[in-house]
CSV table of C-alpha atoms in Angstrom, one decimal:
chain,number,residue,atom,x,y,z
A,1,MET,CA,92.7,99.4,125.1
A,2,ALA,CA,91.8,96.6,127.2
A,3,SER,CA,93.6,94.3,128.3
A,4,TRP,CA,93.9,90.0,128.0
A,5,ASP,CA,94.9,87.8,129.5
A,6,ILE,CA,95.5,84.8,128.0
A,7,PHE,CA,95.5,81.9,129.6
A,8,CYS,CA,97.9,77.9,127.9
A,9,SER,CA,98.2,74.8,128.9
A,10,VAL,CA,101.0,72.9,127.0
A,11,VAL,CA,99.9,69.8,126.0
A,12,ASP,CA,102.4,68.2,124.5
A,13,ASN,CA,102.3,68.8,120.4
A,14,TYR,CA,103.2,72.8,120.7
A,15,GLY,CA,99.0,73.3,118.7
A,16,ASP,CA,98.2,75.2,122.0
A,17,ILE,CA,100.9,77.1,123.1
A,18,GLY,CA,101.6,78.4,118.8
A,19,VAL,CA,97.7,79.2,118.2
A,20,THR,CA,98.2,81.6,121.9
A,21,TRP,CA,101.5,82.9,120.8
A,22,ARG,CA,99.7,83.6,116.9
A,23,LEU,CA,96.8,85.2,119.4
A,24,ALA,CA,98.2,87.3,121.6
A,25,ARG,CA,100.4,89.1,118.7
A,26,GLN,CA,98.2,89.9,117.0
A,27,LEU,CA,95.6,91.1,119.4
A,28,ALA,CA,99.1,93.6,120.7
A,29,GLY,CA,100.4,94.8,117.2
A,30,GLU,CA,97.0,95.5,115.3
A,31,HIS,CA,94.9,96.2,117.9
A,32,GLY,CA,96.6,98.3,120.1
A,33,GLN,CA,95.3,95.3,122.9
A,34,GLN,CA,97.5,95.2,126.0
A,35,VAL,CA,98.3,91.4,126.3
A,36,ARG,CA,99.6,89.0,129.2
A,37,LEU,CA,100.4,85.5,128.2
A,38,TRP,CA,100.0,82.6,130.9
A,39,VAL,CA,101.9,79.5,129.9
A,40,ASP,CA,102.7,76.2,131.9
A,41,ASP,CA,105.5,75.6,130.1
A,42,LEU,CA,108.2,78.0,128.9
A,43,ALA,CA,110.4,75.3,127.6
A,44,ALA,CA,107.6,74.3,124.9
A,45,PHE,CA,107.0,78.8,124.3
A,46,VAL,CA,111.8,78.7,123.5
A,47,ARG,CA,110.5,76.8,120.9
A,48,LEU,CA,108.7,79.1,119.2
A,49,CYS,CA,110.0,82.0,119.7
A,50,PRO,CA,113.7,81.2,120.6
A,51,GLY,CA,114.5,84.9,122.1
A,52,ALA,CA,112.4,84.3,125.1
A,53,ASP,CA,114.3,83.7,128.3
A,54,VAL,CA,112.9,80.2,129.2
A,55,ALA,CA,113.9,80.6,133.5
A,56,ALA,CA,112.1,84.1,133.1
A,57,SER,CA,108.3,85.0,135.2
A,58,SER,CA,107.9,87.4,133.6
A,59,GLN,CA,109.4,89.3,129.5
A,60,TRP,CA,108.4,90.9,127.1
A,61,GLN,CA,108.1,89.6,123.6
A,62,ALA,CA,106.2,91.6,120.5
A,63,GLY,CA,104.7,93.6,122.4
A,64,VAL,CA,103.6,91.0,124.9
A,65,GLU,CA,103.6,90.3,128.4
A,66,VAL,CA,104.5,86.5,128.6
A,67,ARG,CA,104.4,85.3,131.6
A,68,HIS,CA,104.8,82.0,133.2
A,69,TRP,CA,101.8,80.7,135.4
A,70,PRO,CA,103.6,79.8,138.6
A,71,ALA,CA,102.1,76.5,141.0
A,72,PRO,CA,101.0,77.7,142.8
A,73,TRP,CA,98.7,80.3,142.4
A,74,GLN,CA,100.4,84.4,142.9
A,75,ASP,CA,97.4,86.6,143.4
A,76,THR,CA,96.9,88.9,140.1
A,77,PRO,CA,94.4,91.6,139.6
A,78,ALA,CA,92.3,90.6,136.7
A,79,ALA,CA,92.5,92.1,133.2
A,80,ASP,CA,89.2,93.3,131.6
A,81,VAL,CA,89.3,89.9,129.2
A,82,VAL,CA,90.3,86.5,129.9
A,83,ILE,CA,90.7,83.4,127.3
A,84,GLU,CA,90.4,80.4,129.3
A,85,ALA,CA,92.4,78.5,125.8
A,86,PHE,CA,91.3,74.8,124.5
A,87,ALA,CA,89.1,74.2,128.6
A,88,CYS,CA,92.5,74.9,130.5
A,89,GLU,CA,91.8,75.2,134.2
A,90,MET,CA,92.7,78.3,135.0
A,91,PRO,CA,93.6,79.5,138.7
A,92,PRO,CA,90.0,79.5,141.3
A,93,ALA,CA,92.1,82.8,142.5
A,94,TYR,CA,91.8,84.1,139.8
A,95,ILE,CA,88.7,83.8,139.1
A,96,GLU,CA,87.2,85.2,142.1
A,97,ALA,CA,89.7,88.1,141.3
A,98,MET,CA,87.9,88.6,137.4
A,99,GLY,CA,84.1,87.9,139.7
A,100,ARG,CA,85.3,91.3,142.2
A,101,ARG,CA,86.3,94.2,139.8
A,102,GLN,CA,84.0,96.9,139.2
A,103,THR,CA,83.0,95.8,135.9
A,104,PRO,CA,83.7,91.8,136.0
A,105,SER,CA,85.9,89.7,133.6
A,106,LEU,CA,84.4,89.1,130.0
A,107,TRP,CA,85.2,84.9,130.2
A,108,LEU,CA,85.9,83.4,127.0
A,109,ASN,CA,86.4,79.8,126.1
A,110,LEU,CA,87.9,79.8,122.8
A,111,GLU,CA,87.0,76.2,121.8
A,112,TYR,CA,90.1,74.0,119.2
A,113,LEU,CA,88.7,74.8,115.6
A,114,SER,CA,86.1,72.5,113.6
A,115,ALA,CA,84.2,72.4,110.6
A,116,GLU,CA,81.5,70.7,112.0
A,117,PRO,CA,78.0,72.2,112.0
A,118,TRP,CA,76.5,72.4,115.2
A,119,VAL,CA,79.7,75.0,116.2
A,120,GLU,CA,77.4,77.6,114.6
A,121,SER,CA,74.7,77.1,116.8
A,122,CYS,CA,76.6,77.3,119.9
A,123,HIS,CA,79.5,79.8,119.1
A,124,GLY,CA,79.0,82.8,120.9
A,125,LEU,CA,77.3,80.6,123.8
A,126,PRO,CA,76.8,82.3,127.4
A,127,SER,CA,76.9,79.8,130.6
A,128,MET,CA,76.3,80.4,133.3
A,129,GLN,CA,78.9,79.3,136.3
A,130,ALA,CA,79.5,79.3,140.4
A,131,GLY,CA,79.8,83.1,142.2
A,132,GLY,CA,77.7,85.0,139.1
A,133,LEU,CA,80.4,84.6,135.7
A,134,GLN,CA,79.6,83.8,132.6
A,135,LYS,CA,81.6,82.6,130.8
A,136,TYR,CA,81.4,82.8,126.8
A,137,PHE,CA,82.1,80.1,124.4
A,138,TYR,CA,84.0,80.1,121.4
A,139,PHE,CA,84.8,79.1,118.5
A,140,PRO,CA,86.8,79.4,115.1
A,141,GLY,CA,85.8,78.3,111.8
A,142,PHE,CA,85.4,78.4,108.6
A,143,THR,CA,82.6,80.5,107.5
A,144,ALA,CA,80.5,83.7,108.5
A,145,ALA,CA,79.0,82.0,111.4
A,146,ALA,CA,81.9,81.2,113.6
A,147,GLY,CA,84.7,82.7,115.2
A,148,GLY,CA,87.3,82.9,112.2
A,149,LEU,CA,90.5,81.7,111.4
A,150,LEU,CA,94.2,83.5,113.2
A,151,ARG,CA,95.3,86.2,109.8
A,152,GLU,CA,97.6,89.1,110.5
A,153,GLY,CA,96.3,92.1,108.6
A,154,ASP,CA,99.2,91.7,105.9
A,155,LEU,CA,99.1,88.0,105.9
A,156,LEU,CA,98.1,87.7,102.3
A,157,ALA,CA,100.3,90.8,100.6
A,158,ARG,CA,103.5,89.1,102.7
A,159,ARG,CA,102.4,85.6,101.3
A,160,ASP,CA,101.4,86.9,97.3
A,161,SER,CA,105.4,89.3,97.2
A,162,PHE,CA,107.0,86.5,98.2
A,163,GLN,CA,105.2,83.9,96.4
A,164,SER,CA,106.0,86.0,92.5
A,165,ASP,CA,109.4,85.8,93.5
A,166,PRO,CA,110.8,82.2,92.9
A,167,ALA,CA,114.8,84.1,94.3
A,168,ALA,CA,112.7,85.0,97.7
A,169,SER,CA,111.6,81.1,98.2
A,170,LEU,CA,116.1,80.7,96.7
A,171,ARG,CA,117.5,82.4,99.5
A,172,PHE,CA,115.1,81.8,102.6
A,173,LEU,CA,115.7,77.5,101.4
A,174,ASN,CA,118.9,78.2,101.3
A,175,SER,CA,119.3,80.2,104.8
A,176,LEU,CA,118.4,76.6,106.5
A,177,GLY,CA,120.6,74.8,103.5
A,178,VAL,CA,118.4,74.3,101.4
A,179,HIS,CA,119.6,73.7,97.5
A,180,PRO,CA,116.3,72.3,95.5
A,181,ARG,CA,117.9,71.6,92.8
A,182,ALA,CA,116.1,72.1,89.4
A,183,HIS,CA,112.5,69.9,88.4
A,184,GLU,CA,112.2,68.6,92.2
A,185,ARG,CA,108.9,69.2,93.1
A,186,ARG,CA,109.1,71.0,97.4
A,187,ILE,CA,106.8,68.9,99.9
A,188,SER,CA,107.3,69.4,103.4
A,189,LEU,CA,106.2,67.3,106.5
A,190,PHE,CA,105.1,67.7,109.0
A,191,ALA,CA,102.6,64.9,111.0
A,192,TYR,CA,102.6,63.2,114.4
A,193,GLU,CA,103.5,59.2,114.1
A,194,ASN,CA,102.2,58.0,110.7
A,195,ALA,CA,101.9,54.0,110.4
A,196,ALA,CA,100.5,55.1,107.0
A,197,LEU,CA,104.0,57.0,105.3
A,198,ALA,CA,106.0,54.2,104.6
A,199,GLY,CA,104.0,53.6,102.6
A,200,TRP,CA,103.9,57.3,100.6
A,201,LEU,CA,107.7,57.5,100.7
A,202,ASP,CA,107.8,54.3,98.7
A,203,ALA,CA,105.1,55.7,95.8
A,204,LEU,CA,107.3,59.0,95.9
A,205,ALA,CA,110.8,57.1,95.8
A,206,ALA,CA,109.3,55.1,92.5
A,207,SER,CA,108.0,58.1,90.6
A,208,THR,CA,108.6,59.9,87.1
A,209,HIS,CA,108.4,63.3,89.3
A,210,ALA,CA,112.1,64.6,91.5
A,211,THR,CA,110.6,64.9,94.8
A,212,LEU,CA,112.7,67.6,97.7
A,213,LEU,CA,110.7,66.4,101.1
A,214,LEU,CA,111.2,69.1,103.5
A,215,VAL,CA,110.6,67.5,107.3
A,216,PRO,CA,111.4,69.8,110.1
A,217,GLU,CA,112.6,68.1,113.7
A,218,GLY,CA,109.6,66.4,114.9
A,219,LYS,CA,107.5,63.3,115.7
A,220,VAL,CA,106.9,62.4,111.8
A,221,LEU,CA,111.1,62.4,111.9
A,222,ALA,CA,110.8,59.0,113.7
A,223,ASP,CA,109.1,57.2,110.8
A,224,VAL,CA,110.9,58.6,108.7
A,225,GLU,CA,114.4,57.4,109.7
A,226,ARG,CA,112.5,54.6,109.8
A,227,TRP,CA,111.9,53.9,106.3
A,228,ALA,CA,115.7,55.0,105.7
A,229,GLY,CA,117.4,52.9,108.0
A,230,ARG,CA,119.4,55.2,109.6
A,231,THR,CA,119.3,57.9,111.6
A,232,LEU,CA,119.2,62.3,109.8
A,233,ALA,CA,120.4,65.1,112.1
A,234,ALA,CA,119.0,68.2,110.5
A,235,GLY,CA,121.2,69.4,108.0
A,236,GLU,CA,121.2,66.0,106.6
A,237,GLN,CA,120.4,64.0,103.4
A,238,TYR,CA,118.5,60.8,102.5
A,239,GLN,CA,118.4,60.1,99.1
A,240,LYS,CA,116.5,56.8,97.9
A,241,GLN,CA,115.5,56.9,94.1
A,242,SER,CA,113.5,60.0,92.4
A,243,LEU,CA,113.3,60.9,97.1
A,244,ARG,CA,115.5,63.2,98.4
A,245,VAL,CA,114.8,64.0,102.0
A,246,GLN,CA,115.7,67.0,104.3
A,247,VAL,CA,116.3,67.3,107.9
A,248,LEU,CA,115.3,71.0,109.0
A,249,PRO,CA,115.2,72.6,112.0
A,250,PHE,CA,112.6,73.3,113.9
A,251,VAL,CA,112.0,76.3,113.0
A,252,ARG,CA,110.1,79.7,114.6
A,253,GLN,CA,106.0,80.7,113.3
A,254,GLU,CA,107.0,83.1,111.0
A,255,GLU,CA,110.1,80.9,108.9
A,256,TYR,CA,107.2,78.3,109.6
A,257,ASP,CA,105.1,80.2,107.5
A,258,LEU,CA,108.0,81.1,104.2
A,259,LEU,CA,108.8,77.1,104.3
A,260,LEU,CA,105.1,76.6,103.2
A,261,TRP,CA,104.7,79.3,101.0
A,262,SER,CA,108.4,77.2,99.4
A,263,CYS,CA,106.6,74.3,98.6
A,264,ASP,CA,104.0,73.3,96.3
A,265,LEU,CA,101.6,69.9,98.5
A,266,ASN,CA,102.5,70.4,102.2
A,267,ALA,CA,101.5,67.8,105.2
A,268,VAL,CA,100.1,69.9,108.2
A,269,ARG,CA,99.3,68.5,111.4
A,270,GLY,CA,97.3,69.6,114.3
A,271,GLU,CA,94.9,73.2,114.4
A,272,ASP,CA,98.1,75.9,113.7
A,273,SER,CA,99.8,74.5,110.7
A,274,PHE,CA,96.6,73.6,109.2
A,275,VAL,CA,95.5,76.4,109.3
A,276,ARG,CA,98.5,78.3,108.1
A,277,ALA,CA,98.6,76.4,105.2
A,278,GLN,CA,95.4,77.2,104.3
A,279,TRP,CA,96.1,81.0,103.9
A,280,ALA,CA,99.6,79.5,102.3
A,281,GLY,CA,97.3,78.9,98.5
A,282,ARG,CA,98.8,75.7,98.4
A,283,PRO,CA,97.3,72.0,98.0
A,284,PHE,CA,97.8,70.3,101.6
A,285,VAL,CA,97.2,67.2,103.6
A,286,TRP,CA,95.6,67.4,106.7
A,287,HIS,CA,96.8,64.7,110.2
A,288,ILE,CA,94.1,65.3,112.7
A,289,TYR,CA,94.9,64.1,116.1
A,290,GLN,CA,93.8,61.2,116.9
A,291,GLN,CA,91.0,60.8,118.6
A,292,ASP,CA,88.7,57.9,121.0
A,293,GLU,CA,86.4,56.2,119.3
A,294,ASP,CA,87.9,57.9,115.7
A,295,VAL,CA,86.1,61.0,116.9
A,296,HIS,CA,88.5,63.1,114.9
A,297,LEU,CA,87.7,61.5,111.3
A,298,GLU,CA,84.1,63.1,111.6
A,299,LYS,CA,85.5,66.4,112.3
A,300,LEU,CA,88.0,65.8,109.3
A,301,GLU,CA,84.9,64.7,107.5
A,302,ALA,CA,83.5,67.8,108.2
A,303,PHE,CA,86.2,69.7,106.7
A,304,LEU,CA,86.5,67.1,103.7
A,305,ALA,CA,82.5,68.3,103.2
A,306,LEU,CA,83.2,72.1,103.1
A,307,PHE,CA,86.3,71.9,101.1
A,308,LYS,CA,84.8,70.1,98.7
A,309,GLN,CA,82.0,72.3,97.7
A,310,GLY,CA,82.4,73.8,94.1
A,311,THR,CA,85.2,70.7,93.5
A,312,GLU,CA,84.6,68.4,90.6
A,313,GLU,CA,83.5,65.6,91.2
A,314,ALA,CA,86.7,63.3,90.4
A,315,LEU,CA,89.1,66.0,92.3
A,316,ARG,CA,87.1,65.4,95.3
A,317,ASP,CA,86.8,62.1,95.4
A,318,GLU,CA,91.0,62.3,95.1
A,319,ILE,CA,91.8,64.3,97.6
A,320,ARG,CA,88.8,62.7,99.7
A,321,ASP,CA,90.9,59.4,99.3
A,322,PHE,CA,94.6,60.3,100.0
A,323,TRP,CA,93.3,62.3,102.9
A,324,LEU,CA,91.5,59.3,104.7
A,325,ALA,CA,94.1,57.3,103.6
A,326,TRP,CA,96.7,59.8,105.3
A,327,ASN,CA,95.0,59.7,108.9
A,328,GLY,CA,94.9,55.2,108.4
A,329,GLN,CA,91.6,55.0,105.8
A,330,GLY,CA,92.9,53.4,103.3
A,331,ASP,CA,95.9,52.9,101.0
A,332,VAL,CA,98.0,56.4,100.5
A,333,ALA,CA,100.2,54.6,98.1
A,334,SER,CA,97.3,54.5,95.5
A,335,ALA,CA,95.3,57.5,97.0
A,336,TRP,CA,98.5,59.4,95.9
A,337,LEU,CA,99.7,58.1,92.6
A,338,LYS,CA,95.5,58.8,91.3
A,339,LEU,CA,96.3,62.1,93.1
A,340,GLU,CA,99.7,63.7,92.6
A,341,ASN,CA,99.2,63.8,88.2
A,342,ARG,CA,97.0,66.8,89.8
A,343,LEU,CA,98.4,69.3,91.8
A,344,PRO,CA,97.5,72.4,89.4
A,345,ALA,CA,93.3,70.9,89.7
A,346,TRP,CA,93.9,71.3,93.7
A,347,SER,CA,95.9,74.1,93.8
A,348,GLU,CA,93.1,76.2,91.8
A,349,ARG,CA,90.9,74.4,94.2
A,350,VAL,CA,92.4,75.9,97.5
A,351,GLY,CA,93.0,79.1,95.6
A,352,ASP,CA,89.5,79.3,95.2
A,353,TRP,CA,88.5,78.4,99.2
A,354,GLN,CA,91.8,80.8,100.7
A,355,ARG,CA,90.1,83.8,98.8
A,356,ARG,CA,86.4,82.4,100.0
A,357,LEU,CA,87.8,82.5,103.8
A,358,SER,CA,89.6,85.7,103.7
A,359,GLU,CA,86.5,87.9,103.0
A,360,GLN,CA,85.3,86.9,106.4
A,361,THR,CA,86.4,88.3,110.1
A,362,ASP,CA,89.9,86.8,111.4
A,363,LEU,CA,89.4,85.5,115.0
A,364,ALA,CA,90.7,88.1,116.5
A,365,ALA,CA,89.4,90.9,114.9
A,366,GLY,CA,85.9,89.2,116.1
A,367,LEU,CA,87.7,88.7,119.5
A,368,VAL,CA,87.9,92.4,119.7
A,369,ARG,CA,84.6,93.1,118.3
A,370,PHE,CA,83.4,90.2,121.1
A,371,TYR,CA,84.5,92.5,123.6
A,372,THR,CA,83.4,96.0,121.7
A,373,ASN,CA,79.4,94.3,121.4
A,374,TRP,CA,79.6,92.9,125.2
A,375,LEU,CA,80.1,95.8,127.0
């Protein structure tokens, strides 16, 4: 058993803490590793793990020692493996401690997820740092040449069991105060602020298909409220023509998986929910985090280039048009109208895609293997 330190600096959208918390749990629970997760914002962590103590400097959650990342830093022995998540800046004193060990720590920079082709050539490469340590760049990804995706060992079996039992989905939704109606399709909406949203909601409202839109509390809720012309608290509903909107409380990660599994289409954002939507095996649309000079659109197109392989041309173009419009590059309402009756074919394509991904080594197992090979 090796000791692992994972450093996470929380930004503003829960993505960093979402990925690192999920990774820490899997390293401890499935691989028997001794894991400390250093978090600089425990309030964000508590949103994902409601049983945690926001004031504790050290606490155990799900087999992981969760530590508050103090400022100033307090001298702490370095672990066997150190993960610097998403290029956060670790304390200089800790880096010095990594080099003072009899066997220096393995230093890994866990990078952001990308489907861009250059990722494969950079994955696993070392970079010499001041003081003589090497830092290795570890890239999650969608091909066998990258570092894999987070996927618990029993995830797909649990999903299949849940989705094969319609009563399980109803029980879960009922526990959130949601009561689906007959013939309503279910869509979950988790996104950043989105100027394209109002046009899509209008299209859903005018559709001949009844839709239940489930919106966990978050950034996009303000756009939903502007469209509805009223504030909406958790548990409240708003109906316009064929569209019924219900706001959900912010749910923990385990429950968010169940929400994705319960819906016919999932709108997701960032990195963690993007990956979980793919394991859900249901159609999904990705709201990618916007970057300067529209660099994010290159990442979006890179993913679509992989995803479209094996997809018939018309469906491939319709999915691409909708995804781009969802990210501000086109008319989202007209793109949706071409696609909404294609959910069965879209669902089949997603099923093929996630089965292909499941054949690859998952991220946690890949990290453990990388450390074993490095020794």
